[in-house]
């Protein structure tokens, strides 16, 4: 591999690739900031005579003084050579063959330098009509590897051999200027892999960087290329975009660039000039709440987010079906099917989550019915909390009965036994059916019902 690398003087596809080495005393990365497991892998590869670099988000985030999410490693060792060095190694991936070194739950990903897909080696690289990369398993030199990475700030390599940073695309400068800049011709790079458009937005929001002009320019027009991306990949990407702590900002940026519309075609028709539709309001609320939970170190549930985002489109569809004679319950069931079937075409929400989304939606129909033992039984349901949290959000947006109902449930949960019983008695039969025409007079004389 080393020999091949030296003899094969890399020709550069992009003129903006040229190496700057920042020596150990010219940067602020120290080994203490790198996880023990990542260091172990780097040193073992290096000790066996291979080149070993930390690369990508790990280097970028360390240079920014942030704690990286994970540490990715790049090397000139082939996957098979890597496997021989580590007992705890698994080779994965079809599109890219990668080595996973397992340390319990911690997994260090090691990738062999990738070469140019343009060099049509037999059947190792394939492109679709639209110029999209389908298969991509050509190994190469480190400078070829750098060229194939997406953004300049993601193409910096920390060399475990001498602790220097190899910067191939001016990433250090862009990092200082706080710029997201694609390597190469943006139009070509987005066509190769349209997900790079989403990644540009994600990093801009997360790092609070600007997107360099030429990198930003083609996005709006090329956004529809995302429709050709497998829905499973887009689902994963959607979670990274919206559930990594910067969801609100990311959504607004995505929308500006016509990207949100591709991932959520059912929501796009609800967009208004002044961001005033109920769907837009719920997006702001749920994404803000999600960001806050992440900030507080709490867990976030994708099902809750999707349930909130798709609720008003679902209700619109349900109302349509009711106007054609379906009962409220049947209409909602049918509308849920329609909306979820459609949404999974762009983002493949796993079944366990679509089941929860349905439960949260159904609870919106059940929560008004609180008489007798119902309130107690509802509270015992698994998804009660999620259903209630969403009811509160709707209350904020819709006001009126929904807000009062959310308030009732809030009080009920924190109330003691006697108070709870009184609250249930107060309801009597009046709201045991939502939308009942004949309202019975509440049994309690002093009917201070929360409704
Ligand atoms: P983070 O892990 O914080 O989200 P990251 O930059 O590490 O950010 P990963 O998805 O882990 O992102 O990818 C690791 C590296 O692989 C990137 O830094 C980049 O160099 C390269 N890379 C990832 N996805 C692409 C892509 N679609 N096109 C080109 N290069 C990519
Ligand atoms: Mg990473």
Tab-separated table of C-alpha atoms and ligand atoms in Angstrom:
chain	number	residue	atom	x	y	z
A	1	UNK	CA	0.000	0.000	0.000
A	2	UNK	CA	2.810	2.381	0.902
A	3	UNK	CA	4.683	1.594	-2.254
A	4	UNK	CA	1.630	2.065	-4.409
A	5	UNK	CA	0.935	5.360	-2.747
A	6	UNK	CA	4.401	6.699	-3.503
A	7	UNK	CA	4.663	5.500	-7.069
A	8	UNK	CA	1.191	6.682	-8.001
A	9	UNK	CA	1.678	10.443	-7.940
A	10	UNK	CA	-1.849	11.554	-7.379
A	11	UNK	CA	-3.411	13.750	-10.000
A	12	UNK	CA	-5.818	16.115	-8.419
A	13	UNK	CA	-9.308	16.454	-9.708
A	14	UNK	CA	-9.792	19.675	-7.795
A	15	UNK	CA	-7.350	22.515	-7.993
A	16	UNK	CA	-8.089	23.531	-4.419
A	17	UNK	CA	-6.235	20.542	-2.971
A	18	UNK	CA	-2.774	21.332	-1.679
A	19	UNK	CA	-1.189	20.200	1.521
A	20	UNK	CA	-0.419	22.476	4.453
A	21	UNK	CA	1.221	20.810	7.411
A	22	UNK	CA	0.648	22.386	10.792
A	23	UNK	CA	3.268	21.020	13.136
A	24	UNK	CA	2.611	20.004	16.691
A	25	UNK	CA	3.423	23.452	18.097
A	26	UNK	CA	1.238	25.223	15.547
A	27	UNK	CA	-2.082	23.848	16.757
A	28	UNK	CA	-3.860	23.245	20.026
A	29	UNK	CA	-4.862	19.584	19.781
A	30	UNK	CA	-3.457	17.498	22.583
A	31	UNK	CA	-3.623	13.758	22.913
A	32	UNK	CA	-5.411	14.126	26.232
A	33	UNK	CA	-8.505	15.246	24.335
A	34	UNK	CA	-8.586	12.076	22.230
A	35	UNK	CA	-10.336	9.047	23.680
A	36	UNK	CA	-8.139	6.224	24.987
A	37	UNK	CA	-9.717	3.778	22.568
A	38	UNK	CA	-9.083	5.980	19.552
A	39	UNK	CA	-5.476	6.482	20.681
A	40	UNK	CA	-5.046	2.738	21.096
A	41	UNK	CA	-6.176	2.123	17.532
A	42	UNK	CA	-4.027	4.924	16.130
A	43	UNK	CA	-0.904	3.674	17.919
A	44	UNK	CA	-1.442	0.025	17.025
A	45	UNK	CA	-1.815	0.870	13.321
A	46	UNK	CA	1.200	3.145	13.444
A	47	UNK	CA	3.242	0.576	15.360
A	48	UNK	CA	2.538	-1.970	12.636
A	49	UNK	CA	4.006	0.372	10.049
A	50	UNK	CA	0.866	1.938	8.659
A	51	UNK	CA	-0.043	5.588	8.475
A	52	UNK	CA	-2.787	6.457	10.928
A	53	UNK	CA	-4.713	9.683	11.195
A	54	UNK	CA	-7.597	11.057	13.126
A	55	UNK	CA	-9.851	12.720	10.599
A	56	UNK	CA	-13.177	14.443	10.012
A	57	UNK	CA	-15.400	15.729	12.784
A	58	UNK	CA	-12.946	14.631	15.481
A	59	UNK	CA	-10.186	16.951	14.281
A	60	UNK	CA	-12.611	19.736	13.404
A	61	UNK	CA	-14.297	19.750	16.784
A	62	UNK	CA	-11.029	19.495	18.735
A	63	UNK	CA	-9.648	22.500	16.856
A	64	UNK	CA	-12.832	24.379	17.755
A	65	UNK	CA	-12.323	23.475	21.391
A	66	UNK	CA	-15.387	21.211	21.422
A	67	UNK	CA	-15.768	17.631	22.557
A	68	UNK	CA	-16.136	15.465	19.412
A	69	UNK	CA	-19.110	13.107	19.141
A	70	UNK	CA	-16.866	10.323	17.886
A	71	UNK	CA	-13.391	9.759	16.546
A	72	UNK	CA	-12.945	8.567	12.974
A	73	UNK	CA	-9.646	7.134	11.839
A	74	UNK	CA	-8.171	6.912	8.349
A	75	UNK	CA	-5.256	4.708	7.341
A	76	UNK	CA	-3.427	3.207	4.383
A	77	UNK	CA	-3.984	-0.281	5.807
A	78	UNK	CA	-6.645	-2.236	3.927
A	79	UNK	CA	-9.683	-3.549	5.833
A	80	UNK	CA	-8.145	-7.038	5.797
A	81	UNK	CA	-4.858	-5.718	7.158
A	82	UNK	CA	-6.735	-3.852	9.877
A	83	UNK	CA	-8.642	-6.982	10.813
A	84	UNK	CA	-5.391	-8.846	11.338
A	85	UNK	CA	-4.239	-6.242	13.855
A	86	UNK	CA	-7.344	-6.227	16.055
A	87	UNK	CA	-9.116	-9.143	17.640
A	88	UNK	CA	-12.153	-6.953	18.327
A	89	UNK	CA	-12.552	-5.916	14.694
A	90	UNK	CA	-15.566	-6.269	12.445
A	91	UNK	CA	-15.675	-5.387	8.769
A	92	UNK	CA	-18.896	-3.708	7.739
A	93	UNK	CA	-20.522	-1.881	4.879
A	94	UNK	CA	-21.189	-2.624	1.280
A	95	UNK	CA	-21.061	0.831	-0.215
A	96	UNK	CA	-17.888	1.555	1.735
A	97	UNK	CA	-15.980	-1.246	3.421
A	98	UNK	CA	-15.051	-0.089	6.887
A	99	UNK	CA	-13.498	-1.613	9.974
A	100	UNK	CA	-15.213	-1.259	13.310
A	101	UNK	CA	-12.983	-1.789	16.323
A	102	UNK	CA	-15.230	-2.650	19.240
A	103	UNK	CA	-14.494	-1.620	22.801
A	104	UNK	CA	-17.675	-2.669	24.523
A	105	UNK	CA	-20.230	-0.075	23.503
A	106	UNK	CA	-17.588	2.275	22.137
A	107	UNK	CA	-16.893	1.686	18.458
A	108	UNK	CA	-13.957	3.244	16.648
A	109	UNK	CA	-14.451	3.432	12.904
A	110	UNK	CA	-11.378	2.918	10.753
A	111	UNK	CA	-11.519	3.636	7.021
A	112	UNK	CA	-8.916	2.879	4.394
A	113	UNK	CA	-7.982	5.917	2.284
A	114	UNK	CA	-10.356	6.110	-0.649
A	115	UNK	CA	-9.280	6.833	-4.192
A	116	UNK	CA	-10.922	8.483	-7.154
A	117	UNK	CA	-14.151	7.056	-8.394
A	118	UNK	CA	-13.365	8.622	-11.781
A	119	UNK	CA	-10.646	6.046	-12.407
A	120	UNK	CA	-13.088	3.459	-13.682
A	121	UNK	CA	-11.416	0.454	-12.128
A	122	UNK	CA	-13.333	-2.692	-12.909
A	123	UNK	CA	-16.675	-2.446	-11.304
A	124	UNK	CA	-15.484	-0.981	-8.029
A	125	UNK	CA	-17.115	2.363	-8.597
A	126	UNK	CA	-20.452	3.021	-10.228
A	127	UNK	CA	-22.293	6.154	-11.129
A	128	UNK	CA	-25.943	6.638	-11.957
A	129	UNK	CA	-27.261	8.662	-14.884
A	130	UNK	CA	-27.582	11.688	-12.643
A	131	UNK	CA	-23.921	11.485	-11.629
A	132	UNK	CA	-24.660	9.987	-8.236
A	133	UNK	CA	-22.115	7.626	-6.732
A	134	UNK	CA	-23.580	4.181	-6.222
A	135	UNK	CA	-20.603	2.065	-5.308
A	136	UNK	CA	-17.340	3.325	-4.141
A	137	UNK	CA	-14.640	0.981	-3.036
A	138	UNK	CA	-11.458	2.221	-4.635
A	139	UNK	CA	-8.568	2.550	-2.213
A	140	UNK	CA	-6.159	5.402	-2.687
A	141	UNK	CA	-3.643	7.784	-1.209
A	142	UNK	CA	-4.291	10.246	1.573
A	143	UNK	CA	-4.527	13.209	-0.788
A	144	UNK	CA	-7.085	11.388	-2.894
A	145	UNK	CA	-8.940	10.569	0.290
A	146	UNK	CA	-8.927	14.254	1.237
A	147	UNK	CA	-10.333	15.260	-2.126
A	148	UNK	CA	-13.291	12.981	-1.731
A	149	UNK	CA	-14.336	14.419	1.592
A	150	UNK	CA	-17.130	16.920	1.623
A	151	UNK	CA	-16.050	20.152	3.293
A	152	UNK	CA	-12.640	21.745	3.785
A	153	UNK	CA	-13.071	21.667	7.570
A	154	UNK	CA	-13.730	17.931	7.351
A	155	UNK	CA	-10.520	17.207	5.423
A	156	UNK	CA	-7.980	17.827	8.161
A	157	UNK	CA	-5.906	14.848	9.324
A	158	UNK	CA	-4.177	14.558	12.688
A	159	UNK	CA	-1.102	12.390	12.211
A	160	UNK	CA	-0.359	10.130	15.171
A	161	UNK	CA	3.177	9.668	13.806
A	162	UNK	CA	4.311	13.220	14.545
A	163	UNK	CA	1.216	14.946	15.981
A	164	UNK	CA	0.973	17.309	13.031
A	165	UNK	CA	-2.186	18.295	11.206
A	166	UNK	CA	-2.290	17.677	7.476
A	167	UNK	CA	-4.681	20.181	5.996
A	168	UNK	CA	-5.440	19.422	2.361
A	169	UNK	CA	-8.084	21.941	1.428
A	170	UNK	CA	-7.470	25.023	3.540
A	171	UNK	CA	-9.676	23.735	6.329
A	172	UNK	CA	-7.744	25.517	9.075
A	173	UNK	CA	-8.277	28.860	7.371
A	174	UNK	CA	-11.975	28.202	6.794
A	175	UNK	CA	-12.296	27.100	10.380
A	176	UNK	CA	-10.875	30.435	11.502
A	177	UNK	CA	-13.175	32.268	9.108
A	178	UNK	CA	-16.086	30.101	10.264
A	179	UNK	CA	-17.002	28.972	6.764
A	180	UNK	CA	-18.586	25.801	5.376
A	181	UNK	CA	-16.948	25.315	1.978
A	182	UNK	CA	-17.269	22.291	-0.287
A	183	UNK	CA	-14.118	20.831	-1.770
A	184	UNK	CA	-14.276	20.985	-5.574
A	185	UNK	CA	-17.115	22.107	-7.826
A	186	UNK	CA	-20.255	22.356	-5.684
A	187	UNK	CA	-22.587	21.380	-8.496
A	188	UNK	CA	-20.614	18.190	-9.176
A	189	UNK	CA	-20.205	17.340	-5.499
A	190	UNK	CA	-23.909	17.748	-4.738
A	191	UNK	CA	-24.864	15.634	-7.719
A	192	UNK	CA	-22.458	12.912	-6.597
A	193	UNK	CA	-24.128	12.846	-3.220
A	194	UNK	CA	-27.122	15.127	-2.613
A	195	UNK	CA	-26.961	14.427	1.133
A	196	UNK	CA	-24.008	16.823	1.189
A	197	UNK	CA	-26.576	19.635	0.884
A	198	UNK	CA	-28.114	18.514	4.156
A	199	UNK	CA	-24.690	18.167	5.740
A	200	UNK	CA	-23.801	21.750	4.746
A	201	UNK	CA	-26.882	22.996	6.584
A	202	UNK	CA	-26.307	20.722	9.550
A	203	UNK	CA	-22.751	21.916	10.133
A	204	UNK	CA	-23.685	25.563	9.521
A	205	UNK	CA	-26.351	25.383	12.226
A	206	UNK	CA	-24.364	23.274	14.653
A	207	UNK	CA	-21.117	25.209	14.407
A	208	UNK	CA	-22.771	28.574	13.795
A	209	UNK	CA	-20.755	28.953	10.585
A	210	UNK	CA	-21.735	30.667	7.346
A	211	UNK	CA	-22.054	28.685	4.151
A	212	UNK	CA	-19.559	30.024	1.625
A	213	UNK	CA	-21.258	31.669	-1.347
A	214	UNK	CA	-20.433	29.150	-4.090
A	215	UNK	CA	-21.242	26.290	-1.734
A	216	UNK	CA	-24.634	27.795	-0.920
A	217	UNK	CA	-25.623	28.912	-4.428
A	218	UNK	CA	-26.696	25.619	-6.085
A	219	UNK	CA	-28.558	24.139	-3.118
A	220	UNK	CA	-32.025	25.537	-3.678
A	221	UNK	CA	-32.136	24.291	-7.271
A	222	UNK	CA	-30.521	20.922	-6.605
A	223	UNK	CA	-32.573	20.165	-3.490
A	224	UNK	CA	-35.047	17.933	-5.387
A	225	UNK	CA	-32.177	15.478	-6.015
A	226	UNK	CA	-32.748	14.321	-2.446
A	227	UNK	CA	-35.805	12.454	-3.683
A	228	UNK	CA	-33.456	9.852	-5.180
A	229	UNK	CA	-31.796	9.100	-1.848
A	230	UNK	CA	-32.924	5.938	-0.050
A	231	UNK	CA	-35.467	6.801	2.625
A	232	UNK	CA	-33.548	4.898	5.314
A	233	UNK	CA	-30.540	7.163	4.845
A	234	UNK	CA	-32.718	10.261	4.855
A	235	UNK	CA	-34.383	9.139	8.066
A	236	UNK	CA	-30.999	8.827	9.779
A	237	UNK	CA	-29.993	12.195	8.396
A	238	UNK	CA	-33.269	13.787	9.507
A	239	UNK	CA	-32.569	12.679	13.074
A	240	UNK	CA	-29.075	14.129	12.955
A	241	UNK	CA	-30.482	17.358	11.591
A	242	UNK	CA	-33.388	17.795	13.959
A	243	UNK	CA	-32.406	15.870	17.078
A	244	UNK	CA	-28.817	16.890	17.716
A	245	UNK	CA	-29.453	19.983	19.756
A	246	UNK	CA	-29.774	22.568	16.990
A	247	UNK	CA	-33.039	21.427	15.457
A	248	UNK	CA	-34.897	24.726	15.429
A	249	UNK	CA	-32.123	26.649	13.710
A	250	UNK	CA	-31.490	23.733	11.349
A	251	UNK	CA	-35.143	23.527	10.300
A	252	UNK	CA	-35.270	27.238	9.496
A	253	UNK	CA	-32.083	26.993	7.436
A	254	UNK	CA	-33.297	23.837	5.670
A	255	UNK	CA	-36.497	25.571	4.794
A	256	UNK	CA	-34.687	28.607	3.396
A	257	UNK	CA	-32.718	26.311	1.110
A	258	UNK	CA	-35.716	24.301	-0.080
A	259	UNK	CA	-34.395	21.186	1.686
A	260	UNK	CA	-36.979	20.725	4.403
A	261	UNK	CA	-39.615	20.612	1.669
A	262	UNK	CA	-37.933	17.540	0.150
A	263	UNK	CA	-37.833	15.562	3.397
A	264	UNK	CA	-41.308	16.602	4.495
A	265	UNK	CA	-43.421	17.070	1.372
A	266	UNK	CA	-46.612	16.772	3.451
A	267	UNK	CA	-45.622	19.691	5.641
A	268	UNK	CA	-44.446	22.024	2.887
A	269	UNK	CA	-48.002	22.910	1.706
A	270	UNK	CA	-48.604	24.303	5.213
A	271	UNK	CA	-45.812	26.844	4.891
A	272	UNK	CA	-46.881	30.491	4.867
A	273	UNK	CA	-45.126	33.796	4.177
A	274	UNK	CA	-45.287	34.882	7.797
A	275	UNK	CA	-44.746	31.493	9.445
A	276	UNK	CA	-48.205	31.651	10.982
A	277	UNK	CA	-49.853	28.310	10.214
A	278	UNK	CA	-50.517	25.894	13.040
A	279	UNK	CA	-48.040	23.447	11.529
A	280	UNK	CA	-45.350	26.126	11.534
A	281	UNK	CA	-46.167	26.969	15.124
A	282	UNK	CA	-45.948	23.353	16.210
A	283	UNK	CA	-42.631	22.950	14.378
A	284	UNK	CA	-41.165	25.852	16.332
A	285	UNK	CA	-42.522	24.515	19.618
A	286	UNK	CA	-41.488	20.893	19.209
A	287	UNK	CA	-38.025	21.630	17.847
A	288	UNK	CA	-37.355	24.198	20.535
A	289	UNK	CA	-38.499	21.741	23.211
A	290	UNK	CA	-36.286	19.056	21.674
A	291	UNK	CA	-33.237	21.332	21.687
A	292	UNK	CA	-33.924	22.203	25.300
A	293	UNK	CA	-34.215	18.560	26.349
A	294	UNK	CA	-30.897	17.773	24.696
A	295	UNK	CA	-29.308	20.759	26.397
A	296	UNK	CA	-30.537	19.352	29.721
A	297	UNK	CA	-29.147	15.927	28.882
A	298	UNK	CA	-32.600	14.348	28.587
A	299	UNK	CA	-33.556	11.711	26.067
A	300	UNK	CA	-35.542	12.676	23.007
A	301	UNK	CA	-38.046	10.509	21.230
A	302	UNK	CA	-38.213	10.727	17.437
A	303	UNK	CA	-41.838	9.520	17.513
A	304	UNK	CA	-42.918	12.522	19.545
A	305	UNK	CA	-41.274	14.918	17.139
A	306	UNK	CA	-42.786	13.292	14.056
A	307	UNK	CA	-46.212	13.055	15.720
A	308	UNK	CA	-46.173	16.779	16.430
A	309	UNK	CA	-44.826	17.769	13.025
A	310	UNK	CA	-47.392	15.729	11.110
A	311	UNK	CA	-50.435	16.278	13.332
A	312	UNK	CA	-52.064	19.156	11.452
A	313	UNK	CA	-51.514	17.633	8.004
A	314	UNK	CA	-53.046	14.434	9.420
A	315	UNK	CA	-56.006	16.336	10.871
A	316	UNK	CA	-56.577	18.137	7.605
A	317	UNK	CA	-56.795	14.805	5.872
A	318	UNK	CA	-59.071	13.435	8.619
A	319	UNK	CA	-61.447	16.394	8.300
A	320	UNK	CA	-61.625	15.791	4.592
A	321	UNK	CA	-62.595	12.183	5.232
A	322	UNK	CA	-65.191	13.204	7.834
A	323	UNK	CA	-66.801	15.553	5.352
A	324	UNK	CA	-67.261	12.462	3.227
A	325	UNK	CA	-69.136	10.727	6.025
A	326	UNK	CA	-66.520	8.862	8.042
A	327	UNK	CA	-66.757	8.954	11.841
A	328	UNK	CA	-64.124	10.966	13.682
A	329	UNK	CA	-62.365	7.809	14.838
A	330	UNK	CA	-62.401	6.099	11.441
A	331	UNK	CA	-61.327	9.254	9.687
A	332	UNK	CA	-58.382	9.655	12.009
A	333	UNK	CA	-57.306	6.038	11.587
A	334	UNK	CA	-57.504	6.329	7.838
A	335	UNK	CA	-55.758	9.703	7.758
A	336	UNK	CA	-52.979	8.334	9.988
A	337	UNK	CA	-52.388	5.558	7.487
A	338	UNK	CA	-52.344	7.935	4.558
A	339	UNK	CA	-49.970	10.404	6.175
A	340	UNK	CA	-47.531	7.859	7.587
A	341	UNK	CA	-47.466	5.806	4.378
A	342	UNK	CA	-46.580	8.981	2.536
A	343	UNK	CA	-43.971	10.219	5.022
A	344	UNK	CA	-42.032	6.943	5.151
A	345	UNK	CA	-41.459	7.288	1.410
A	346	UNK	CA	-39.067	10.159	2.071
A	347	UNK	CA	-37.884	9.281	5.596
A	348	UNK	CA	-38.194	5.621	6.595
A	349	UNK	CA	-39.514	6.022	10.134
A	350	UNK	CA	-39.142	2.578	11.774
A	351	UNK	CA	-42.295	0.675	12.667
A	352	UNK	CA	-41.847	0.916	16.388
A	353	UNK	CA	-41.927	4.688	16.017
A	354	UNK	CA	-44.903	4.857	13.660
A	355	UNK	CA	-46.791	2.756	16.213
A	356	UNK	CA	-46.008	5.353	18.876
A	357	UNK	CA	-46.961	8.209	16.579
A	358	UNK	CA	-50.392	6.599	16.106
A	359	UNK	CA	-50.781	6.184	19.862
A	360	UNK	CA	-49.944	9.827	20.503
A	361	UNK	CA	-52.477	10.853	17.867
A	362	UNK	CA	-55.187	8.552	19.192
A	363	UNK	CA	-54.661	9.906	22.670
A	364	UNK	CA	-55.651	13.338	21.415
A	365	UNK	CA	-59.070	11.840	20.746
A	366	UNK	CA	-59.205	9.999	24.053
A	367	UNK	CA	-57.919	12.645	26.436
A	368	UNK	CA	-61.168	14.674	26.391
A	369	UNK	CA	-63.063	11.655	27.772
A	370	UNK	CA	-62.261	11.643	31.442
A	371	UNK	CA	-65.411	10.584	33.278
A	372	UNK	CA	-65.809	7.623	35.598
A	373	UNK	CA	-62.641	5.585	35.690
A	374	UNK	CA	-61.401	6.764	32.331
A	375	UNK	CA	-59.002	9.462	33.528
A	376	UNK	CA	-57.264	6.981	35.822
A	377	UNK	CA	-57.005	4.377	33.106
A	378	UNK	CA	-55.659	6.855	30.587
A	379	UNK	CA	-52.945	7.915	32.979
A	380	UNK	CA	-51.707	4.356	33.208
A	381	UNK	CA	-51.126	4.079	29.491
A	382	UNK	CA	-47.544	3.825	28.356
A	383	UNK	CA	-47.770	6.773	26.038
A	384	UNK	CA	-49.902	8.946	28.293
A	385	UNK	CA	-47.057	11.323	29.067
A	386	UNK	CA	-46.239	11.827	25.386
A	387	UNK	CA	-49.921	12.289	24.566
A	388	UNK	CA	-50.314	14.830	27.337
A	389	UNK	CA	-47.148	16.728	26.409
A	390	UNK	CA	-48.428	17.028	22.889
A	391	UNK	CA	-51.869	18.117	24.093
A	392	UNK	CA	-50.148	20.951	25.968
A	393	UNK	CA	-48.382	22.011	22.794
A	394	UNK	CA	-51.653	22.003	20.915
A	395	UNK	CA	-53.176	24.018	23.740
A	396	UNK	CA	-50.551	26.691	23.282
A	397	UNK	CA	-51.364	26.898	19.606
A	398	UNK	CA	-55.100	26.320	19.516
A	399	UNK	CA	-56.113	27.874	22.848
A	400	UNK	CA	-59.804	27.426	23.756
A	401	UNK	CA	-61.051	23.989	24.759
A	402	UNK	CA	-57.758	22.292	24.012
A	403	UNK	CA	-55.860	24.670	26.291
A	404	UNK	CA	-58.422	24.142	29.066
A	405	UNK	CA	-58.233	20.396	28.630
A	406	UNK	CA	-54.421	20.458	28.837
A	407	UNK	CA	-54.691	22.525	31.992
A	408	UNK	CA	-57.164	20.074	33.491
A	409	UNK	CA	-54.811	17.182	32.856
A	410	UNK	CA	-51.888	19.126	34.275
A	411	UNK	CA	-53.798	19.772	37.486
A	412	UNK	CA	-55.147	16.246	37.636
A	413	UNK	CA	-51.704	14.674	37.508
A	414	UNK	CA	-50.328	16.714	40.353
A	415	UNK	CA	-53.500	16.492	42.443
A	416	UNK	CA	-53.999	14.229	45.448
A	417	UNK	CA	-56.586	11.460	45.597
A	418	UNK	CA	-59.528	13.534	46.867
A	419	UNK	CA	-58.913	16.384	44.510
A	420	UNK	CA	-58.693	13.978	41.587
A	421	UNK	CA	-62.013	12.402	42.495
A	422	UNK	CA	-63.592	15.836	42.775
A	423	UNK	CA	-62.243	16.798	39.376
A	424	UNK	CA	-63.653	13.673	37.797
A	425	UNK	CA	-66.995	14.206	39.528
A	426	UNK	CA	-67.082	17.757	38.238
A	427	UNK	CA	-66.910	16.555	34.692
A	428	UNK	CA	-69.844	14.253	35.148
A	429	UNK	CA	-71.075	13.048	31.810
A	430	UNK	CA	-70.661	16.357	30.043
A	431	UNK	CA	-67.467	15.717	28.189
A	432	UNK	CA	-67.343	11.973	28.190
A	433	UNK	CA	-67.894	12.249	24.459
A	434	UNK	CA	-66.077	14.896	22.607
A	435	UNK	CA	-68.354	16.888	20.384
A	436	UNK	CA	-71.519	15.383	21.878
A	437	UNK	CA	-74.538	17.339	20.805
A	438	UNK	CA	-76.660	16.876	23.886
A	439	UNK	CA	-74.720	18.215	26.812
A	440	UNK	CA	-76.008	16.826	30.044
A	441	UNK	CA	-76.075	19.128	33.036
A	442	UNK	CA	-73.161	18.386	35.326
A	443	UNK	CA	-74.184	16.429	38.399
A	444	UNK	CA	-72.196	18.554	40.792
A	445	UNK	CA	-74.222	21.514	42.020
A	446	UNK	CA	-71.429	24.000	41.960
A	447	UNK	CA	-70.172	22.970	38.545
A	448	UNK	CA	-66.806	24.650	38.464
A	449	UNK	CA	-65.765	22.367	35.692
A	450	UNK	CA	-62.414	22.954	34.195
A	451	UNK	CA	-64.018	22.969	30.795
B	1	LIG	P1	-20.287	14.570	13.144
B	1	LIG	O1	-19.835	13.163	13.406
B	1	LIG	O2	-19.944	15.540	14.211
B	1	LIG	O3	-21.681	14.656	12.682
B	1	LIG	P2	-18.414	14.360	10.985
B	1	LIG	O4	-17.775	15.402	10.119
B	1	LIG	O5	-17.518	13.481	11.760
B	1	LIG	O6	-19.448	15.119	11.883
B	1	LIG	P3	-19.413	11.943	9.825
B	1	LIG	O7	-20.716	11.694	9.196
B	1	LIG	O8	-19.049	11.233	11.068
B	1	LIG	O9	-19.332	13.520	10.041
B	1	LIG	O10	-18.313	11.664	8.701
B	1	LIG	C1	-16.928	11.644	8.982
B	1	LIG	C2	-16.154	12.281	7.836
B	1	LIG	O11	-16.390	11.557	6.630
B	1	LIG	C3	-16.562	13.718	7.520
B	1	LIG	O12	-15.898	14.638	8.329
B	1	LIG	C4	-16.154	13.824	6.065
B	1	LIG	O13	-14.787	14.047	5.944
B	1	LIG	C5	-16.459	12.437	5.521
B	1	LIG	N1	-17.820	12.366	4.952
B	1	LIG	C6	-18.944	11.975	5.577
B	1	LIG	N2	-20.009	12.003	4.778
B	1	LIG	C7	-19.560	12.416	3.584
B	1	LIG	C8	-20.172	12.652	2.320
B	1	LIG	N3	-21.485	12.464	2.146
B	1	LIG	N4	-19.383	13.068	1.304
B	1	LIG	C9	-18.057	13.246	1.483
B	1	LIG	N5	-17.442	13.058	2.632
B	1	LIG	C10	-18.157	12.650	3.684
B	2	LIG	MG1	-18.075	11.784	12.957
